Short mmCIF file of C-alpha atoms and ligand atoms in Angstrom, two decimals:
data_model
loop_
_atom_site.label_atom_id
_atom_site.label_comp_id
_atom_site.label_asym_id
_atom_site.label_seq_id
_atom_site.Cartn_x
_atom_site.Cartn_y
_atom_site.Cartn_z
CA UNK A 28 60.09 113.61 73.12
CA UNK A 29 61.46 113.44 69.74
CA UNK A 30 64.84 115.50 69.59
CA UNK A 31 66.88 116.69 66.38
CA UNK A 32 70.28 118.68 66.16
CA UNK A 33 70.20 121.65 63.57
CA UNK A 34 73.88 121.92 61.82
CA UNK A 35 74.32 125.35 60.40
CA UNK A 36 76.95 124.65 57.77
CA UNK A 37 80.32 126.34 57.19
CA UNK A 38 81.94 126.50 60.42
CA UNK A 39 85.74 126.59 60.79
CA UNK A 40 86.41 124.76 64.14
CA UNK A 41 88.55 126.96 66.13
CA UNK A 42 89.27 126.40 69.95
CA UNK A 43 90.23 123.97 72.44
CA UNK A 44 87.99 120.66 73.87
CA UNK A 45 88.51 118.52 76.98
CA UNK A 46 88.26 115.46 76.41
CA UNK A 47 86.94 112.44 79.59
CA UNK A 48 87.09 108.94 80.34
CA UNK A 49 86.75 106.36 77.37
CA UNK A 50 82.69 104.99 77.37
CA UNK A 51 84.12 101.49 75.87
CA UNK A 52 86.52 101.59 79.21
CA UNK A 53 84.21 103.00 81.79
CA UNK A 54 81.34 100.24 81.22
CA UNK A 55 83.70 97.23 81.44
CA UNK A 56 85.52 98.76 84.55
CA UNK A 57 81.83 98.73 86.06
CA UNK A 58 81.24 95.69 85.26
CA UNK A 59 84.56 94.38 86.80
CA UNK A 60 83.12 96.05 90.17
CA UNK A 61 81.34 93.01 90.31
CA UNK A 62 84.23 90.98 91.14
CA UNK A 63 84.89 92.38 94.61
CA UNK A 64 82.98 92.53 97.32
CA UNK A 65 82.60 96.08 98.47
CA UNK A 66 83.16 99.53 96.99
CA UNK A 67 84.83 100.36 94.02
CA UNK A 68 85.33 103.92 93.00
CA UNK A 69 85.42 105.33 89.11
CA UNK A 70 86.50 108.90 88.75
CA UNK A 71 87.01 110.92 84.64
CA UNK A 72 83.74 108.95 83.64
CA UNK A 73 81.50 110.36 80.97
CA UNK A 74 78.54 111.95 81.51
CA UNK A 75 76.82 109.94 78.72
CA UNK A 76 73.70 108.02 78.61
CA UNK A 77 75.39 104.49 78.60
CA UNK A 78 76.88 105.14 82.15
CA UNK A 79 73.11 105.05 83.90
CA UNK A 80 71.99 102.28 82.23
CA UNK A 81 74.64 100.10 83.03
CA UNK A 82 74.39 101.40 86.45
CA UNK A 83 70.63 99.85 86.17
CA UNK A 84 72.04 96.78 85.34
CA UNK A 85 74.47 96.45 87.96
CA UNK A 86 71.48 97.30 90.38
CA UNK A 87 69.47 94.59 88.82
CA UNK A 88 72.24 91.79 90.21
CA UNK A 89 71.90 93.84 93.42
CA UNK A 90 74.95 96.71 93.35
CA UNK A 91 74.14 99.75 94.89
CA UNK A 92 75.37 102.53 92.37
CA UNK A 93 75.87 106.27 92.61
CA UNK A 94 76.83 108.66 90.09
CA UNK A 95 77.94 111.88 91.32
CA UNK A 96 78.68 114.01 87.54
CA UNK A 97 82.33 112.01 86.67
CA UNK A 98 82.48 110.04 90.19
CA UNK A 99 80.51 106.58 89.70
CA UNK A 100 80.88 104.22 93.44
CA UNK A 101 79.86 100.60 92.87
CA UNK A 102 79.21 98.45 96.07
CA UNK A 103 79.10 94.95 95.58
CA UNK A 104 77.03 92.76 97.73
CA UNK A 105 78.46 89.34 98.91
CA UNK A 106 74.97 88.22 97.44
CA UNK A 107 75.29 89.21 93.99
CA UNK A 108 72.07 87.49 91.74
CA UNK A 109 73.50 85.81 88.57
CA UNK A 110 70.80 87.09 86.40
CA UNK A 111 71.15 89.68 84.15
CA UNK A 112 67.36 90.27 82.64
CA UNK A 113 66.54 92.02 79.48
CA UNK A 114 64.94 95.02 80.63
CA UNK A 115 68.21 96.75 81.35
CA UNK A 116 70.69 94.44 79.07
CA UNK A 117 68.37 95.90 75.93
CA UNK A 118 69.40 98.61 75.63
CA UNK A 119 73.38 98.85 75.34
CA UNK A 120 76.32 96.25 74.05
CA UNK A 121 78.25 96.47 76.66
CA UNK A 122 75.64 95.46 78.98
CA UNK A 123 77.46 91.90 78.09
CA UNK A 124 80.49 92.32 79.92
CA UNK A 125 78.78 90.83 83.04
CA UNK A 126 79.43 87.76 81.53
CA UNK A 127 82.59 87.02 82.47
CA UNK A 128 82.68 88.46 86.04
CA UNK A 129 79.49 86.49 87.25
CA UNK A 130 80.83 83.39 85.87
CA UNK A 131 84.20 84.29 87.66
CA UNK A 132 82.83 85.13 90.94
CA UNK A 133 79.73 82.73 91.12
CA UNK A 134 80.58 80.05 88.52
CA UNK A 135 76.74 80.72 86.85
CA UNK A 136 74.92 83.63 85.13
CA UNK A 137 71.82 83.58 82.72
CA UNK A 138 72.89 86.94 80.71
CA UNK A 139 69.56 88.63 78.42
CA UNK A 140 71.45 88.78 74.87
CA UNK A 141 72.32 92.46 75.08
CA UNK A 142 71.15 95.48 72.52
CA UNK A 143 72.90 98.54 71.30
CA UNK A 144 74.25 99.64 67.90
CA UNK A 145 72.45 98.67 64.22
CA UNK A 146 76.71 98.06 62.59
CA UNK A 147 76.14 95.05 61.94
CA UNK A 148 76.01 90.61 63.24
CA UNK A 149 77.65 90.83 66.80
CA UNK A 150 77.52 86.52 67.40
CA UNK A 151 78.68 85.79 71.17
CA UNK A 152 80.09 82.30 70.06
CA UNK A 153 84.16 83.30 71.00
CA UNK A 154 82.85 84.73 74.83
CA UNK A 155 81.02 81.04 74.69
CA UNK A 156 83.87 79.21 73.62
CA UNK A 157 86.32 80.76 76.02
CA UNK A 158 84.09 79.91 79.00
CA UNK A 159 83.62 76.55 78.20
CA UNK A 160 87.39 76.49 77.61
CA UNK A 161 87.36 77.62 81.18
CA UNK A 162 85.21 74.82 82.22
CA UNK A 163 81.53 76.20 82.07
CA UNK A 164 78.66 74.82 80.61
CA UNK A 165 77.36 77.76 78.30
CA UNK A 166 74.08 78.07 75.92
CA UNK A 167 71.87 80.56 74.53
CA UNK A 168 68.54 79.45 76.13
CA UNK A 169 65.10 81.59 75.90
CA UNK A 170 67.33 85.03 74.28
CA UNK A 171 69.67 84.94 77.03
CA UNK A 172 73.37 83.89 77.61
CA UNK A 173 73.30 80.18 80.04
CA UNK A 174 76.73 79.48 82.08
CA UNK A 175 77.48 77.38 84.65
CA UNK A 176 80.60 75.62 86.12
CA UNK A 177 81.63 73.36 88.52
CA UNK A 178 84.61 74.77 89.04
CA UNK A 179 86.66 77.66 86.39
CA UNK A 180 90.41 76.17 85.66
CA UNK A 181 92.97 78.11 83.08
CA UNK A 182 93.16 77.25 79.82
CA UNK A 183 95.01 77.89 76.71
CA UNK A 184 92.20 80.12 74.64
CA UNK A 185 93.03 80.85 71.07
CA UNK A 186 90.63 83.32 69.81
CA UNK A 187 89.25 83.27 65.73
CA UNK A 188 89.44 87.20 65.86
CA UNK A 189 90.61 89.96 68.52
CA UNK A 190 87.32 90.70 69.72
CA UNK A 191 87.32 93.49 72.59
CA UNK A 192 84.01 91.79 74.37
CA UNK A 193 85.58 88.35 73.91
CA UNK A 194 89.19 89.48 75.18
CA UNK A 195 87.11 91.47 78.15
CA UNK A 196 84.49 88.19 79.34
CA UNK A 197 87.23 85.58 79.09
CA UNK A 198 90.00 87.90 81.23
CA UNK A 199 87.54 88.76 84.03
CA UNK A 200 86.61 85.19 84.12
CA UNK A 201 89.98 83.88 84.30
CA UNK A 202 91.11 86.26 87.07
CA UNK A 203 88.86 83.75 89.81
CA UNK A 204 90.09 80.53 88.00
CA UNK A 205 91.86 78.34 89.52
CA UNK A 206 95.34 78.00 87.45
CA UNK A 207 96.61 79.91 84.56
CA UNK A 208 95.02 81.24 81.19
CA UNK A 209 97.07 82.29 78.32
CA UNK A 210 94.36 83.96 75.90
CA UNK A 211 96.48 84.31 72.51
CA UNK A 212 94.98 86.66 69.54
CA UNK A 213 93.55 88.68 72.29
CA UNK A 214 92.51 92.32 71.43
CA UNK A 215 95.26 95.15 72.00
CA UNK A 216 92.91 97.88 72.84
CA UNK A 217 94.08 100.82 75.00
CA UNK A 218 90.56 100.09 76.89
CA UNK A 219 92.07 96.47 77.31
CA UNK A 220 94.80 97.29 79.13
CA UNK A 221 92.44 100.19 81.64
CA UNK A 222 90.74 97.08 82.47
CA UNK A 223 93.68 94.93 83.06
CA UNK A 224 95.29 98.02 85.32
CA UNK A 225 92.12 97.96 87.41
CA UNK A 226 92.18 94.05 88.25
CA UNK A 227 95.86 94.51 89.06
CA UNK A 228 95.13 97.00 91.30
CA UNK A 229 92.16 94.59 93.13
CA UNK A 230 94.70 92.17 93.10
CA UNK A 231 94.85 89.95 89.67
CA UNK A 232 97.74 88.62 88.38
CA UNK A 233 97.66 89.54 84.83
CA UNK A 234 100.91 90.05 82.26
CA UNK A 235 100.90 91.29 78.42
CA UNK A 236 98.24 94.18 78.96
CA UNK A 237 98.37 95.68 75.13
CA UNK A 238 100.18 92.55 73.70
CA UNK A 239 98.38 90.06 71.96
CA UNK A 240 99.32 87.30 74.21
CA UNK A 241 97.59 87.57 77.75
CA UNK A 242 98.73 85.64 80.75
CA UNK A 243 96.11 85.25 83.97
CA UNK A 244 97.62 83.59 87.17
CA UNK A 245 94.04 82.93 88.80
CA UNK A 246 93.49 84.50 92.44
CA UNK A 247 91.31 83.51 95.07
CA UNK A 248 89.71 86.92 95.41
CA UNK A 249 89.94 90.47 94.44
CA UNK A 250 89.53 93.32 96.70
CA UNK A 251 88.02 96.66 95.47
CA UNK A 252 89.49 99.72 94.31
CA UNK A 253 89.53 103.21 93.03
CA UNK A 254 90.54 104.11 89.29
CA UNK A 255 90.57 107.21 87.15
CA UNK A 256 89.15 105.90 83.40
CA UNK A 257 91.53 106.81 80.58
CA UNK A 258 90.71 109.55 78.12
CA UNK A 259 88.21 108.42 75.21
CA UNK A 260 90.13 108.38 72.02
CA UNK A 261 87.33 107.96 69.67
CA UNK A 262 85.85 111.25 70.89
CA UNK A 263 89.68 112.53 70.66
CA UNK A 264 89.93 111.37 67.37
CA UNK A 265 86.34 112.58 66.49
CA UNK A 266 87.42 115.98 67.17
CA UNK A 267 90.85 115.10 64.91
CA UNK A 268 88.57 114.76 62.51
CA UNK A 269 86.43 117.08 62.60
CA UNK A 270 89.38 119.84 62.89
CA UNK A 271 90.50 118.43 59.28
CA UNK A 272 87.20 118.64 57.67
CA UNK A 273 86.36 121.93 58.47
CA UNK A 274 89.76 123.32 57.33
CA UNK A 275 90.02 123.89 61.48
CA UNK A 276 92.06 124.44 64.32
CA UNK A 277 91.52 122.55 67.32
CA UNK A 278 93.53 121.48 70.25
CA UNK A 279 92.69 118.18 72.49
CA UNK A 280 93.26 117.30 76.02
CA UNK A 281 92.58 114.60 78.39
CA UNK A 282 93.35 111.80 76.03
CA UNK A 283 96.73 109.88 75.43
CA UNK A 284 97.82 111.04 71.77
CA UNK A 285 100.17 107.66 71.22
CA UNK A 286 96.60 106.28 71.26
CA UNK A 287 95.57 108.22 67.95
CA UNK A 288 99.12 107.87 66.54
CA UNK A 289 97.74 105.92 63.31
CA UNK A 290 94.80 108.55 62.95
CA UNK A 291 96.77 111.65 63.06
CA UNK A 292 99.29 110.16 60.46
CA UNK A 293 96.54 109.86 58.06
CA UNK A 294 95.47 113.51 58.83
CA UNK A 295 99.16 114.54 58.17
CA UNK A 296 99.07 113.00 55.26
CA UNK A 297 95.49 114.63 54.55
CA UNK A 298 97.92 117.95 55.04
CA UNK A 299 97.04 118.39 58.44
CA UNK A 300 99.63 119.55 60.69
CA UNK A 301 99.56 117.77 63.82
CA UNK A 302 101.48 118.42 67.06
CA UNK A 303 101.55 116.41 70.26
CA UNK A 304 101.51 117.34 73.82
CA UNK A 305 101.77 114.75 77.00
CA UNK A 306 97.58 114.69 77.30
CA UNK A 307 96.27 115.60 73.71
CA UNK A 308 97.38 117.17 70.51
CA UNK A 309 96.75 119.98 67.94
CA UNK A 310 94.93 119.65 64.35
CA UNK A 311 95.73 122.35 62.21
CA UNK A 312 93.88 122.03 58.54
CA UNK A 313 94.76 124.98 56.23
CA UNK A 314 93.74 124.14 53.05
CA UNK A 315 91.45 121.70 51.50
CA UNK A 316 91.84 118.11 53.03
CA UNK A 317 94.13 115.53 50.07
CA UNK A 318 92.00 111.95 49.98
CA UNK A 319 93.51 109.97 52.09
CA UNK A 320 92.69 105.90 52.07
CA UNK A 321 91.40 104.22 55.25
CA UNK A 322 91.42 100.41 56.49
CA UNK A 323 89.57 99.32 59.59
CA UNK A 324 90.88 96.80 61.76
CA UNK A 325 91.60 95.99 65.41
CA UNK A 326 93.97 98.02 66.97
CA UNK A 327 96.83 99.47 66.60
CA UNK A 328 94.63 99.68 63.07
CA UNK A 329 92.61 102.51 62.44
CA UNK A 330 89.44 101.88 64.37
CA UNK A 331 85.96 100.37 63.22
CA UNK A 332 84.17 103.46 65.22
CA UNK A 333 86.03 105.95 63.48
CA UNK A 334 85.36 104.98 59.63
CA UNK A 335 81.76 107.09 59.37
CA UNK A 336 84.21 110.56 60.11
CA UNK A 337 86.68 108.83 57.78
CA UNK A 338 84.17 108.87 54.92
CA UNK A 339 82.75 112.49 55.84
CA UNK A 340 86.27 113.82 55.90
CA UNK A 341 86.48 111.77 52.38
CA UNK A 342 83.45 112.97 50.86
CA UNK A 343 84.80 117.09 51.52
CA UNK A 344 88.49 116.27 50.68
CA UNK A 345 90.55 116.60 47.09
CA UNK A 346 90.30 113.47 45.08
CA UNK A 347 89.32 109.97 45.57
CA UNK A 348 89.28 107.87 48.56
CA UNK A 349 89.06 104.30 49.39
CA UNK A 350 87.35 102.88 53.20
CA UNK A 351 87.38 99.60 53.76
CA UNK A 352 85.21 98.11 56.53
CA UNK A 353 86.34 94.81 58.00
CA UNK A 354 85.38 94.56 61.18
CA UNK A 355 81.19 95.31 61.48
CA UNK A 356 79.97 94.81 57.68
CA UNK A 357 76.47 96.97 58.27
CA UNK A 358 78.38 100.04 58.95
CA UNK A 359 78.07 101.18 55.45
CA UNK A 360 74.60 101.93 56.34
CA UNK A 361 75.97 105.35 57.13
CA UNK A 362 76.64 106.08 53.52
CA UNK A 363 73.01 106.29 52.60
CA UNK A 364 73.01 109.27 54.41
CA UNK A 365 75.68 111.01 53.49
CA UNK A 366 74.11 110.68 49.69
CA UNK A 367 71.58 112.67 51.32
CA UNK A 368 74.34 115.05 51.96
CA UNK A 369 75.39 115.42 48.54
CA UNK A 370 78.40 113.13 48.95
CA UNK A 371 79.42 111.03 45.79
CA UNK A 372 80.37 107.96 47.32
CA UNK A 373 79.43 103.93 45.99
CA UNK A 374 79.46 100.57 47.79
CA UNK A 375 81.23 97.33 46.62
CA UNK A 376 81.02 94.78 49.52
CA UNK A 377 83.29 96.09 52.74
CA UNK A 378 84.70 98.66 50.11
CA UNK A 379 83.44 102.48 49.52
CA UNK A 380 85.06 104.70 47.13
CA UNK A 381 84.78 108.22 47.14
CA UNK A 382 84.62 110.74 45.35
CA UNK A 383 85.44 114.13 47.01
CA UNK A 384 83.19 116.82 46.35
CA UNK A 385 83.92 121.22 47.28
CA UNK A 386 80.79 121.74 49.56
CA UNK A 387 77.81 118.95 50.58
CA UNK A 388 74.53 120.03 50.58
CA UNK A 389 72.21 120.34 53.81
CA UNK A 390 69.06 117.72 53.95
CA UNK A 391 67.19 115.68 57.00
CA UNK A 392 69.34 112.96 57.86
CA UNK A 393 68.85 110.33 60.24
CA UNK A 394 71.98 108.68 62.95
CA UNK A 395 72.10 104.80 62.91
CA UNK A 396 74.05 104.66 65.79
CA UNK A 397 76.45 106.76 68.21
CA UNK A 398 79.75 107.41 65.59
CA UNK A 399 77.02 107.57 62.39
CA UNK A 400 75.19 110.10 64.29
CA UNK A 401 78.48 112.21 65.38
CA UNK A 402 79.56 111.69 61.73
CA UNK A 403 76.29 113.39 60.05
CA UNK A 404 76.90 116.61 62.65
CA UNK A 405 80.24 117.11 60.87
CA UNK A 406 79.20 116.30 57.71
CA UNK A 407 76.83 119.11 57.93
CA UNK A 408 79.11 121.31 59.17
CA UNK A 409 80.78 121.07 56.11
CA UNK A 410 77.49 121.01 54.40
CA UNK A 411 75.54 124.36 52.38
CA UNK A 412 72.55 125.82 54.57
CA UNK A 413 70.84 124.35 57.57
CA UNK A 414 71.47 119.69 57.98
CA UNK A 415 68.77 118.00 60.63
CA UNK A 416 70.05 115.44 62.26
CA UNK A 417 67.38 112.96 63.86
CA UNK A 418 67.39 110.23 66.42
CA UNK A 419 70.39 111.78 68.53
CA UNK A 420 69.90 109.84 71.62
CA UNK A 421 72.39 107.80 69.32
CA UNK A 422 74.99 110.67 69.84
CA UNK A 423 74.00 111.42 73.61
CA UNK A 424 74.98 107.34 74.00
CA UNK A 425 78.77 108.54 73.90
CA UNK A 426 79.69 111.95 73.38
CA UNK A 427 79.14 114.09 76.31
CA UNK A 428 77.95 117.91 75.95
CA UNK A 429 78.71 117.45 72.30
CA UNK A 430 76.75 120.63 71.19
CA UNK A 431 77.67 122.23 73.68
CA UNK A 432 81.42 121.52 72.63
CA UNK A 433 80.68 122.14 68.85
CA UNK A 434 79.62 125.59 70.38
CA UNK A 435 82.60 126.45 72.06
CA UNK A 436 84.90 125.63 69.09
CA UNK A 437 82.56 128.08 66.68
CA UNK A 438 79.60 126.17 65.55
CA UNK A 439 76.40 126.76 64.94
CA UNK A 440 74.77 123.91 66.04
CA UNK A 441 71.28 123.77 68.59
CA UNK A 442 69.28 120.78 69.65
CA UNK A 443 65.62 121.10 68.87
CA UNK A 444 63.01 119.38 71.22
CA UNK A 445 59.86 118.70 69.28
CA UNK A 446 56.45 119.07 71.15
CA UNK A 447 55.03 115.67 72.12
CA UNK A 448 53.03 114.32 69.79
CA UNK A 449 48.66 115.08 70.26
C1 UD1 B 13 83.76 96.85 70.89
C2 UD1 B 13 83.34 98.29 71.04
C3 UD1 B 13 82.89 98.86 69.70
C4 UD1 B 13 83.97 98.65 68.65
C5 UD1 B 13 84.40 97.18 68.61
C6 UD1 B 13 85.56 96.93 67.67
C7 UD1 B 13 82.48 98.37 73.28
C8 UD1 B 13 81.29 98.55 74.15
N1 UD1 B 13 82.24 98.37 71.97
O1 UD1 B 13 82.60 96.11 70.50
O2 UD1 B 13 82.65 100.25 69.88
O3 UD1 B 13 83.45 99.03 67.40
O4 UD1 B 13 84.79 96.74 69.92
O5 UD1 B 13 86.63 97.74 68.01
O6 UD1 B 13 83.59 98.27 73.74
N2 UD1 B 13 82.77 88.64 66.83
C9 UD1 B 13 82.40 87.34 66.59
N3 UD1 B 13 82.15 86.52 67.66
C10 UD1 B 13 82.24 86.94 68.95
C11 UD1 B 13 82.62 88.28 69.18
C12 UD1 B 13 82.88 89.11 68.11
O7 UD1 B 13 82.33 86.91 65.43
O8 UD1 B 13 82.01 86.14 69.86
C13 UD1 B 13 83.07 89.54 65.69
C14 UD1 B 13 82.09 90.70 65.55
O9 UD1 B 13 80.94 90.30 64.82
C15 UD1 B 13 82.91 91.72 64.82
C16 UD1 B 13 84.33 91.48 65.37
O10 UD1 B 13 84.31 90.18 65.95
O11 UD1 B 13 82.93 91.46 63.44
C17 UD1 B 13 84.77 92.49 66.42
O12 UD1 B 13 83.85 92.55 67.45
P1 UD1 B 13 84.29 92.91 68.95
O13 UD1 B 13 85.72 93.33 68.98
O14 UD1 B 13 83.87 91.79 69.83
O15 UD1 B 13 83.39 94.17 69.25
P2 UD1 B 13 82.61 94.52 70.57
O16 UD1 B 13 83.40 94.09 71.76
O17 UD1 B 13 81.20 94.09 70.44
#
């Protein structure tokens, strides 16, 4: 059934929102069930669409997997299958991070090259070149990922580029090898280091969690655990964001605020007034938002998932802004729509300058992926009369109860369920 979201603009967004676990944490740490035999317990997960289907893939290598609203319990089988087909790895990126623990535990997996998000290429060549680093054999054979080793020994990886999924395949393969790994240029992510506290806890030997340097003393096994995902701060951030462009008032718990410090600097300097408090913050917007310039890059920079609110907040505020995209080149995609909005904003390679305009102007618009599609709800928020916003099983991929959240802080916002088609 085909589903919309109808955005009644001019909303101030008053209240407070809770905030749960991180979707780009909870999917690894499920994956990295796989590396010990028995039952591992997630609690604070999202209640988002991702979570089931990776449960169907971890049931297609034989897990059993219940999800009980936040509580997801993984057991792992001593006979775990190595092959990951493509019926359940279609449909979401991080479907990939089985990768590395298969290899790890079984020393083979044939991997279905997974799906997920239109932003752009999303090559698997540095998760490649670290295994084989490690000592597998790895290909892309018939659409799916090929590995195989005699035996996994550490290694010194250098990778081109912090990539998360890279960082994420190589550690959890690395925690079974035999020896150490040093993986330098790895990613810095506050997801990185969830996953890195959950091996510790089943028992790997891991040091520089958050640095860019990460150490892996192998182990001979890992023993399951239980582990409460950290807050998700692109859906903190989202709601940062959304506080500024609606000239708002919104506080934030259940997510780290040292994990948004670059993003709520920006707002400041948008004229937000920001405070923090141990799990979340306040966004205060009084006025018109100043433009404010954004770069994206791995973190600590200002995050690839968060530039579609940068540009709405940038197409509503005083003045012109500059984004820069430089980590998923197709992202830009998101601008079309928000010319449907009314926004004056133009394209030059990774760069978009914009121009900031009083009020958008409502229109059918249509979410490329998860962030696009959260972006167009706040763009018409800020947007004259009534915005459609189409294809949100994008948005229901990682923010949970969003409407129902949008509701709460003051807006005016239903989802619309088309009849079937005759
Ligand atoms: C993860 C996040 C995604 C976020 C991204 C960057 C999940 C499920 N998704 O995606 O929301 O936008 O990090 O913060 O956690 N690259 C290569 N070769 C590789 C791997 C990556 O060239 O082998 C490139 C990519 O094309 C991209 C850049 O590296 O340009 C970053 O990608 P990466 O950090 O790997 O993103 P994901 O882990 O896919």
């Amino acid at each position: 059934m085909s589903e919309h979201f109808r955005v009644h603009g001019g909303a101030r967004l008053v209240g407070e929102v809770d905030v749960v676990g991180a979707k780009n944490s909870v999917l690894k740490l499920m994956a990295a069930a796989l590396l010990a035999e028995g039952t591992t317990r997630l609690t604070n997960c999202p209640e988002i669409l991702d979570v089931p289907l990776m449960a169907d893939v971890l049931r297609g290598l034989g897990c059993t997997v219940d999800i009980d609203r936040d509580v997801v319990t993984i057991t792992t089988p001593t006979e775990l299958s190595h092959r990951a087909d493509f019926a359940s790895m279609g449909k979401l990126r991080a479907s990939v991070c089985v990768l590395g623990p298969l290899v790890g535990r079984l020393r083979k997996a044939v991997v279905a090259l997974p799906g997920g998000d239109a932003i752009g290429s999303r090559p698997l060549d540095m998760h490649q070149n670290g295994l084989r680093l490690l000592g597998a054999h790895s290909e892309i054979e018939h659409g799916c990922v090929v590995a195989e080793a005699e035996g996994l020994h550490g290694a010194q990886i250098w990778l081109d580029f912090p990539s998360v999924g890279a960082t994420e395949n190589i550690l959890m393969a690395a925690v079974l090898a035999d020896g150490t790994t040093v993986i330098d240029n790895a990613a810095r992510e506050p997801e990185i280091v969830d996953v890195c506290t959950m091996l510790q806890q089943m028992g790997a030997k891991i040091e520089g969690a958050g640095t860019s340097t990460l150490t892996v003393h192998g182990v001979d096994s890992l023993r399951p655990t239980e582990h409460r995902v950290i807050g998700d701060r692109i859906v903190g951030a989202t709601w940062a964001m959304a506080a500024a462009m609606t000239r708002g008032d919104v506080r934030v718990h259940g997510v780290d605020p040292h994990h948004l410090d670059l993003v709520l600097e920006k707002l400041r300097t948008a004229g937000a007034e920001v405070s923090l408090f141990q799990d979340g913050f306040r966004v205060v917007m009084a006025g018109r938002p100043h433009s404010v310039d954004f770069v994206t890059l791995p973190y600590p920079g200002f995050a690839t998932d968060l530039q579609p609110f940068a540009v709405a907040l940038a197409a509503v505020s005083d003045g012109v802004s500059m984004i820069t995209e430089n980590v998923f080149e197709a992202r830009f995609r998101f601008i079309e729509e928000m010319v449907r909005l009314g926004a004056d904003a133009r394209t030059d390679g990774h760069h978009a300058v914009i121009r900031g305009v009083d009020r958008l102007s409502s229109a059918p618009v249509w979410a490329s992926d998860i962030r696009a599609g959260a972006g167009l709800v706040l763009a018409g928020l800020c947007a004259d009369g009534v915005t459609e916003v189409w294809d949100v099983f994008h948005i229901d991929r990682g923010y949970p109860c969003f409407v129902e959240n949008l509701r709460k802080l003051g807006a005016d916002v239903e989802r619309v369920s088309a009849p079937p088609e005759r």
